[in-house]
Amino acid sequence: MVLDETTKKGLAAAVAEARKGLEQGGIPIGSSLMLGDEVIAAGHNQRVQKGSQILHGEMAAIEACGRRRDYGQVTLFTTLSPCMMCAGTIVQFGIPRVIVAENQNFGGNEEFLRSRGVEVTVLNDPECIEMMRGFIAAHPELWDEDIGD
């Protein structure tokens, strides 16, 4: 799949956040929000760093965006398929498009999102697949905690 420049930019911002989380000893899941070709917010999973049950990458990016009345033109990028909590938040705020870097390590809720009218694209990005695979192998207990196992 050939990515356009806007998709490359949104993905790069999400991957940079995932790397930041990994460097901090956390779970390497990052997310970004784009409006047109501008990254308006980004965040990474901070469950370990902040002792939070809900600060997943998507939630951190939405939180970083601050108050916003309308998400109708926003695209959310995430390095890993969203869990049900994050998918529900995407639906609740009316985010119409989600670009998922990978869903090999966690097959999230793409069908739920699609059933609610969200356009979902899965990129199967090799870098994101390998980053998450390596993390899960090295830290299975943190991964199990993150996904609720």
mmCIF file of C-alpha atoms in Angstrom:
data_model
loop_
_atom_site.group_PDB
_atom_site.id
_atom_site.type_symbol
_atom_site.label_atom_id
_atom_site.label_comp_id
_atom_site.label_asym_id
_atom_site.label_seq_id
_atom_site.Cartn_x
_atom_site.Cartn_y
_atom_site.Cartn_z
ATOM 1 C CA MET A 1 0.000 0.000 0.000
ATOM 2 C CA VAL A 2 1.358 3.396 -0.997
ATOM 3 C CA LEU A 3 0.697 6.020 1.663
ATOM 4 C CA ASP A 4 -0.001 9.648 0.878
ATOM 5 C CA GLU A 5 1.970 12.362 2.690
ATOM 6 C CA THR A 6 -0.818 13.112 5.180
ATOM 7 C CA THR A 7 -1.090 9.445 6.177
ATOM 8 C CA LYS A 8 2.693 9.209 6.511
ATOM 9 C CA LYS A 9 2.681 12.284 8.759
ATOM 10 C CA GLY A 10 -0.111 11.005 11.013
ATOM 11 C CA LEU A 11 1.465 7.566 11.259
ATOM 12 C CA ALA A 12 4.900 9.032 12.011
ATOM 13 C CA ALA A 13 3.455 11.098 14.866
ATOM 14 C CA ALA A 14 1.752 8.025 16.357
ATOM 15 C CA VAL A 15 4.903 5.892 16.003
ATOM 16 C CA ALA A 16 7.015 8.605 17.647
ATOM 17 C CA GLU A 17 4.600 8.555 20.599
ATOM 18 C CA ALA A 18 4.781 4.746 20.818
ATOM 19 C CA ARG A 19 8.577 4.928 20.908
ATOM 20 C CA LYS A 20 8.382 7.591 23.615
ATOM 21 C CA GLY A 21 6.198 5.309 25.726
ATOM 22 C CA LEU A 22 8.611 2.411 25.249
ATOM 23 C CA GLU A 23 11.587 4.597 26.247
ATOM 24 C CA GLN A 24 9.711 5.548 29.435
ATOM 25 C CA GLY A 25 9.239 1.885 30.367
ATOM 26 C CA GLY A 26 5.620 1.834 29.249
ATOM 27 C CA ILE A 27 3.539 0.058 26.644
ATOM 28 C CA PRO A 28 4.475 1.164 23.104
ATOM 29 C CA ILE A 29 1.136 2.305 21.755
ATOM 30 C CA GLY A 30 0.901 5.781 20.281
ATOM 31 C CA SER A 31 -1.821 7.823 18.671
ATOM 32 C CA SER A 32 -2.250 11.111 16.852
ATOM 33 C CA LEU A 33 -5.161 13.240 15.694
ATOM 34 C CA MET A 34 -5.021 15.075 12.410
ATOM 35 C CA LEU A 35 -7.189 17.829 11.018
ATOM 36 C CA GLY A 36 -6.468 18.014 7.323
ATOM 37 C CA ASP A 37 -2.700 17.728 7.015
ATOM 38 C CA GLU A 38 -1.947 19.082 10.505
ATOM 39 C CA VAL A 39 -1.263 16.983 13.596
ATOM 40 C CA ILE A 40 -3.419 18.660 16.253
ATOM 41 C CA ALA A 41 -2.672 16.273 19.140
ATOM 42 C CA ALA A 42 -0.712 13.148 19.995
ATOM 43 C CA GLY A 43 -0.277 10.867 22.957
ATOM 44 C CA HIS A 44 0.951 7.489 24.102
ATOM 45 C CA ASN A 45 -0.120 4.780 26.492
ATOM 46 C CA GLN A 46 0.795 5.905 30.020
ATOM 47 C CA ARG A 47 -0.796 3.201 32.135
ATOM 48 C CA VAL A 48 2.572 2.197 33.615
ATOM 49 C CA GLN A 49 4.045 5.694 33.888
ATOM 50 C CA LYS A 50 1.006 7.273 35.573
ATOM 51 C CA GLY A 51 -0.556 4.206 37.180
ATOM 52 C CA SER A 52 -3.698 4.798 35.124
ATOM 53 C CA GLN A 53 -6.243 2.173 34.150
ATOM 54 C CA ILE A 54 -7.549 4.201 31.204
ATOM 55 C CA LEU A 55 -4.703 6.248 29.734
ATOM 56 C CA HIS A 56 -4.317 4.250 26.533
ATOM 57 C CA GLY A 57 -2.638 5.848 23.513
ATOM 58 C CA GLU A 58 -5.894 6.925 21.874
ATOM 59 C CA MET A 59 -7.248 8.307 25.138
ATOM 60 C CA ALA A 60 -4.016 10.257 25.721
ATOM 61 C CA ALA A 61 -4.206 11.821 22.244
ATOM 62 C CA ILE A 62 -7.861 12.772 22.684
ATOM 63 C CA GLU A 63 -7.033 14.225 26.114
ATOM 64 C CA ALA A 64 -4.130 16.201 24.598
ATOM 65 C CA CYS A 65 -6.529 17.635 22.029
ATOM 66 C CA GLY A 66 -8.440 19.380 24.803
ATOM 67 C CA ARG A 67 -12.049 20.416 24.545
ATOM 68 C CA ARG A 68 -13.390 20.261 21.026
ATOM 69 C CA ARG A 69 -17.002 20.591 19.958
ATOM 70 C CA ASP A 70 -16.634 18.863 16.597
ATOM 71 C CA TYR A 71 -14.438 15.934 15.573
ATOM 72 C CA GLY A 72 -16.221 15.511 12.235
ATOM 73 C CA GLN A 73 -13.136 16.313 10.137
ATOM 74 C CA VAL A 74 -10.552 14.633 12.391
ATOM 75 C CA THR A 75 -8.664 11.423 11.620
ATOM 76 C CA LEU A 76 -7.265 9.340 14.473
ATOM 77 C CA PHE A 77 -4.065 7.354 13.905
ATOM 78 C CA THR A 78 -3.105 4.548 16.273
ATOM 79 C CA THR A 79 -0.190 2.145 16.247
ATOM 80 C CA LEU A 80 -2.388 -0.725 17.456
ATOM 81 C CA SER A 81 -6.031 -1.577 16.901
ATOM 82 C CA PRO A 82 -8.209 0.173 19.513
ATOM 83 C CA CYS A 83 -9.624 -1.717 22.479
ATOM 84 C CA MET A 84 -13.350 -1.444 23.224
ATOM 85 C CA MET A 85 -12.843 1.500 25.626
ATOM 86 C CA CYS A 86 -10.971 3.492 22.998
ATOM 87 C CA ALA A 87 -13.345 2.417 20.221
ATOM 88 C CA GLY A 88 -16.296 3.576 22.322
ATOM 89 C CA THR A 89 -14.640 6.944 22.862
ATOM 90 C CA ILE A 90 -14.002 7.274 19.117
ATOM 91 C CA VAL A 91 -17.689 6.609 18.450
ATOM 92 C CA GLN A 92 -18.893 8.867 21.274
ATOM 93 C CA PHE A 93 -16.947 11.858 19.975
ATOM 94 C CA GLY A 94 -17.874 11.200 16.351
ATOM 95 C CA ILE A 95 -14.365 10.676 14.982
ATOM 96 C CA PRO A 96 -15.152 9.539 11.429
ATOM 97 C CA ARG A 97 -11.839 7.962 10.363
ATOM 98 C CA VAL A 98 -9.326 5.720 12.108
ATOM 99 C CA ILE A 99 -6.036 4.602 10.615
ATOM 100 C CA VAL A 100 -4.700 1.515 12.421
ATOM 101 C CA ALA A 101 -0.995 0.801 11.937
ATOM 102 C CA GLU A 102 -1.400 -2.854 12.885
ATOM 103 C CA ASN A 103 -3.880 -5.385 14.210
ATOM 104 C CA GLN A 104 -1.725 -8.536 14.154
ATOM 105 C CA ASN A 105 -0.794 -8.369 17.842
ATOM 106 C CA PHE A 106 -4.245 -7.290 18.995
ATOM 107 C CA GLY A 107 -7.324 -7.631 16.826
ATOM 108 C CA GLY A 108 -9.329 -4.850 18.346
ATOM 109 C CA ASN A 109 -12.702 -3.555 17.418
ATOM 110 C CA GLU A 110 -12.543 -2.633 13.759
ATOM 111 C CA GLU A 111 -15.924 -4.228 13.038
ATOM 112 C CA PHE A 112 -17.550 -2.428 15.970
ATOM 113 C CA LEU A 113 -16.216 0.877 14.641
ATOM 114 C CA ARG A 114 -17.366 0.112 11.098
ATOM 115 C CA SER A 115 -20.817 -0.859 12.365
ATOM 116 C CA ARG A 116 -21.048 2.642 13.855
ATOM 117 C CA GLY A 117 -20.106 4.326 10.569
ATOM 118 C CA VAL A 118 -16.404 4.864 11.253
ATOM 119 C CA GLU A 119 -14.102 4.413 8.269
ATOM 120 C CA VAL A 120 -11.277 2.092 9.391
ATOM 121 C CA THR A 121 -8.076 1.438 7.458
ATOM 122 C CA VAL A 122 -5.526 -1.142 8.641
ATOM 123 C CA LEU A 123 -2.005 -0.587 7.294
ATOM 124 C CA ASN A 124 -0.221 -3.725 8.614
ATOM 125 C CA ASP A 125 2.878 -1.597 9.218
ATOM 126 C CA PRO A 126 5.892 -3.936 9.730
ATOM 127 C CA GLU A 127 7.656 -1.571 12.157
ATOM 128 C CA CYS A 128 4.621 -1.341 14.436
ATOM 129 C CA ILE A 129 3.987 -5.088 14.256
ATOM 130 C CA GLU A 130 7.566 -5.824 15.295
ATOM 131 C CA MET A 131 7.687 -3.146 18.029
ATOM 132 C CA MET A 132 4.556 -4.548 19.673
ATOM 133 C CA ARG A 133 5.576 -8.179 19.164
ATOM 134 C CA GLY A 134 8.922 -7.499 20.852
ATOM 135 C CA PHE A 135 7.264 -5.706 23.752
ATOM 136 C CA ILE A 136 4.748 -8.513 24.335
ATOM 137 C CA ALA A 137 7.537 -11.117 24.328
ATOM 138 C CA ALA A 138 9.631 -9.090 26.785
ATOM 139 C CA HIS A 139 6.769 -7.982 29.075
ATOM 140 C CA PRO A 140 3.850 -10.417 28.870
ATOM 141 C CA GLU A 141 2.571 -9.441 32.325
ATOM 142 C CA LEU A 142 2.237 -5.751 31.374
ATOM 143 C CA TRP A 143 0.574 -6.696 28.103
ATOM 144 C CA ASP A 144 -1.920 -8.987 29.821
ATOM 145 C CA GLU A 145 -2.733 -6.222 32.302
ATOM 146 C CA ASP A 146 -3.202 -3.684 29.511
ATOM 147 C CA ILE A 147 -5.706 -5.806 27.594
ATOM 148 C CA GLY A 148 -7.504 -7.001 30.704
ATOM 149 C CA ASP A 149 -6.356 -10.639 30.738
#
